[in-house]
Amino acid sequence: MRKYGSDQLEDKRAYYAQQRIKPTGKFTEMIVRSYYIIWALAHTNPDKECFTSQSNEHKIKDLVYQDLGDPVASVVADARNELVKMYYVRYVKDDEDNRWKIRLEKPLDFLQPGEDLAYRTKYEKAVKHLR
């Protein structure tokens, strides 16, 4: 998967920040929800990571799509891939058992004030059944 260059990153960040103010679709919200589901599964781990099997699109699609329509796993996978391309998360191979993990790399930087805490609070409780 090819990651975005610096100009593309700035354009994407600006676009997603604008979408938080005046949304024209649902994809930005799915990106944010996907990030915070991964965050909720990974933030207690010292390496800030969780197994991809915990956060695969089939397991998290209902949480991502809550109140947004019928869940589509491939769109959730696209949202997670956007997080990778923008360097918010990355895939790493576990040395001990050779399984893939997803690691938090940096916080979302296009949110509105107060959104970070609201999403952390919401998804920390919502993912308990995925652990």
mmCIF file of C-alpha atoms in Angstrom:
data_model
loop_
_atom_site.group_PDB
_atom_site.id
_atom_site.type_symbol
_atom_site.label_atom_id
_atom_site.label_comp_id
_atom_site.label_asym_id
_atom_site.label_seq_id
_atom_site.Cartn_x
_atom_site.Cartn_y
_atom_site.Cartn_z
ATOM 1 C CA MET A 1 0.000 0.000 0.000
ATOM 2 C CA ARG A 2 1.468 3.320 -1.042
ATOM 3 C CA LYS A 3 1.434 6.058 1.580
ATOM 4 C CA TYR A 4 0.735 9.697 0.808
ATOM 5 C CA GLY A 5 3.506 12.218 0.181
ATOM 6 C CA SER A 6 3.730 15.426 2.231
ATOM 7 C CA ASP A 7 1.617 17.532 -0.170
ATOM 8 C CA GLN A 8 -1.057 14.849 -0.366
ATOM 9 C CA LEU A 9 -1.043 14.533 3.431
ATOM 10 C CA GLU A 10 -1.655 18.246 3.873
ATOM 11 C CA ASP A 11 -4.462 18.199 1.302
ATOM 12 C CA LYS A 12 -6.086 15.177 2.961
ATOM 13 C CA ARG A 13 -5.755 16.670 6.443
ATOM 14 C CA ALA A 14 -7.337 19.922 5.292
ATOM 15 C CA TYR A 15 -10.130 18.046 3.531
ATOM 16 C CA TYR A 16 -10.917 15.873 6.561
ATOM 17 C CA ALA A 17 -10.778 18.887 8.905
ATOM 18 C CA GLN A 18 -13.321 20.633 6.665
ATOM 19 C CA GLN A 19 -15.464 17.496 6.638
ATOM 20 C CA ARG A 20 -15.590 17.607 10.454
ATOM 21 C CA ILE A 21 -17.124 21.090 10.201
ATOM 22 C CA LYS A 22 -19.378 20.619 7.187
ATOM 23 C CA PRO A 23 -19.732 16.942 6.259
ATOM 24 C CA THR A 24 -20.774 16.040 2.727
ATOM 25 C CA GLY A 25 -20.588 12.271 3.260
ATOM 26 C CA LYS A 26 -19.903 9.567 5.826
ATOM 27 C CA PHE A 27 -16.388 8.376 4.991
ATOM 28 C CA THR A 28 -14.545 10.851 7.232
ATOM 29 C CA GLU A 29 -16.697 9.771 10.161
ATOM 30 C CA MET A 30 -15.864 6.139 9.368
ATOM 31 C CA ILE A 31 -12.156 6.971 9.381
ATOM 32 C CA VAL A 32 -12.494 8.637 12.787
ATOM 33 C CA ARG A 33 -14.547 5.799 14.244
ATOM 34 C CA SER A 34 -12.126 3.186 12.880
ATOM 35 C CA TYR A 35 -9.196 5.040 14.436
ATOM 36 C CA TYR A 36 -10.832 5.208 17.863
ATOM 37 C CA ILE A 37 -11.880 1.573 17.792
ATOM 38 C CA ILE A 38 -8.247 0.670 17.112
ATOM 39 C CA TRP A 39 -7.192 3.154 19.798
ATOM 40 C CA ALA A 40 -9.561 1.575 22.334
ATOM 41 C CA LEU A 41 -8.193 -1.894 21.606
ATOM 42 C CA ALA A 42 -4.531 -0.814 21.606
ATOM 43 C CA HIS A 43 -4.005 2.092 24.000
ATOM 44 C CA THR A 44 -3.530 -0.062 27.115
ATOM 45 C CA ASN A 45 -0.753 -2.060 25.439
ATOM 46 C CA PRO A 46 2.714 -0.549 26.075
ATOM 47 C CA ASP A 47 3.449 -0.694 22.328
ATOM 48 C CA LYS A 48 0.048 0.845 21.474
ATOM 49 C CA GLU A 49 -0.924 -2.073 19.260
ATOM 50 C CA CYS A 50 -3.506 -4.833 18.945
ATOM 51 C CA PHE A 51 -3.820 -7.912 16.758
ATOM 52 C CA THR A 52 -5.435 -7.219 13.415
ATOM 53 C CA SER A 53 -7.779 -10.113 14.109
ATOM 54 C CA GLN A 54 -9.307 -7.996 16.910
ATOM 55 C CA SER A 55 -9.878 -5.013 14.651
ATOM 56 C CA ASN A 56 -10.637 -6.602 11.295
ATOM 57 C CA GLU A 57 -13.365 -4.977 9.228
ATOM 58 C CA HIS A 58 -15.853 -7.797 9.792
ATOM 59 C CA LYS A 59 -15.600 -7.492 13.586
ATOM 60 C CA ILE A 60 -15.746 -3.698 13.808
ATOM 61 C CA LYS A 61 -18.131 -2.837 10.959
ATOM 62 C CA ASP A 62 -21.205 -2.652 13.211
ATOM 63 C CA LEU A 63 -19.454 -0.204 15.554
ATOM 64 C CA VAL A 64 -18.172 1.894 12.658
ATOM 65 C CA TYR A 65 -21.553 2.006 10.937
ATOM 66 C CA GLN A 66 -23.615 2.679 14.071
ATOM 67 C CA ASP A 67 -26.377 5.086 12.919
ATOM 68 C CA LEU A 68 -24.777 5.454 9.451
ATOM 69 C CA GLY A 69 -26.605 2.737 7.494
ATOM 70 C CA ASP A 70 -26.079 -0.895 6.578
ATOM 71 C CA PRO A 71 -22.560 -2.100 7.487
ATOM 72 C CA VAL A 72 -20.186 -2.746 4.577
ATOM 73 C CA ALA A 73 -16.906 -4.402 5.604
ATOM 74 C CA SER A 74 -14.997 -3.274 2.491
ATOM 75 C CA VAL A 75 -15.698 0.397 3.263
ATOM 76 C CA VAL A 76 -14.406 -0.120 6.806
ATOM 77 C CA ALA A 77 -11.264 -1.691 5.313
ATOM 78 C CA ASP A 78 -10.900 1.371 3.054
ATOM 79 C CA ALA A 79 -11.173 3.663 6.095
ATOM 80 C CA ARG A 80 -8.497 1.688 7.939
ATOM 81 C CA ASN A 81 -6.255 1.770 4.854
ATOM 82 C CA GLU A 82 -6.649 5.541 4.729
ATOM 83 C CA LEU A 83 -5.368 5.658 8.314
ATOM 84 C CA VAL A 84 -2.314 3.665 7.204
ATOM 85 C CA LYS A 85 -1.678 5.858 4.142
ATOM 86 C CA MET A 86 -1.833 8.954 6.359
ATOM 87 C CA TYR A 87 0.595 7.471 8.941
ATOM 88 C CA TYR A 88 -1.915 7.364 11.816
ATOM 89 C CA VAL A 89 -1.529 3.593 12.195
ATOM 90 C CA ARG A 90 0.719 0.922 10.699
ATOM 91 C CA TYR A 91 0.875 -2.826 10.409
ATOM 92 C CA VAL A 92 3.646 -4.685 12.245
ATOM 93 C CA LYS A 93 4.481 -8.371 12.433
ATOM 94 C CA ASP A 94 4.580 -9.856 15.938
ATOM 95 C CA ASP A 95 8.001 -11.419 16.536
ATOM 96 C CA GLU A 96 6.769 -14.100 18.914
ATOM 97 C CA ASP A 97 3.939 -15.728 17.007
ATOM 98 C CA ASN A 98 4.287 -14.210 13.519
ATOM 99 C CA ARG A 99 0.807 -12.611 13.613
ATOM 100 C CA TRP A 100 -0.015 -9.169 12.266
ATOM 101 C CA LYS A 101 -0.758 -6.270 14.586
ATOM 102 C CA ILE A 102 -1.902 -2.737 13.984
ATOM 103 C CA ARG A 103 -0.032 -0.024 15.883
ATOM 104 C CA LEU A 104 -1.068 3.524 16.714
ATOM 105 C CA GLU A 105 1.503 5.937 15.300
ATOM 106 C CA LYS A 106 0.012 9.355 16.037
ATOM 107 C CA PRO A 107 -3.280 10.946 17.060
ATOM 108 C CA LEU A 108 -5.743 12.274 14.521
ATOM 109 C CA ASP A 109 -4.882 15.900 13.840
ATOM 110 C CA PHE A 110 -7.967 17.063 11.956
ATOM 111 C CA LEU A 111 -10.583 16.812 14.709
ATOM 112 C CA GLN A 112 -12.551 19.650 16.214
ATOM 113 C CA PRO A 113 -11.958 20.661 19.861
ATOM 114 C CA GLY A 114 -13.487 18.148 22.269
ATOM 115 C CA GLU A 115 -13.926 15.371 19.716
ATOM 116 C CA ASP A 116 -10.882 13.402 20.848
ATOM 117 C CA LEU A 117 -12.163 12.967 24.397
ATOM 118 C CA ALA A 118 -15.702 12.196 23.230
ATOM 119 C CA TYR A 119 -14.537 9.429 20.891
ATOM 120 C CA ARG A 120 -12.125 7.974 23.443
ATOM 121 C CA THR A 121 -14.885 7.793 26.017
ATOM 122 C CA LYS A 122 -17.392 6.261 23.605
ATOM 123 C CA TYR A 123 -15.176 3.561 22.113
ATOM 124 C CA GLU A 124 -13.268 2.585 25.230
ATOM 125 C CA LYS A 125 -16.540 1.172 26.533
ATOM 126 C CA ALA A 126 -17.872 -0.062 23.185
ATOM 127 C CA VAL A 127 -14.994 -2.428 22.329
ATOM 128 C CA LYS A 128 -14.994 -4.555 25.467
ATOM 129 C CA HIS A 129 -16.590 -7.459 23.570
ATOM 130 C CA LEU A 130 -13.791 -7.367 20.941
ATOM 131 C CA ARG A 131 -10.934 -7.961 23.407
#
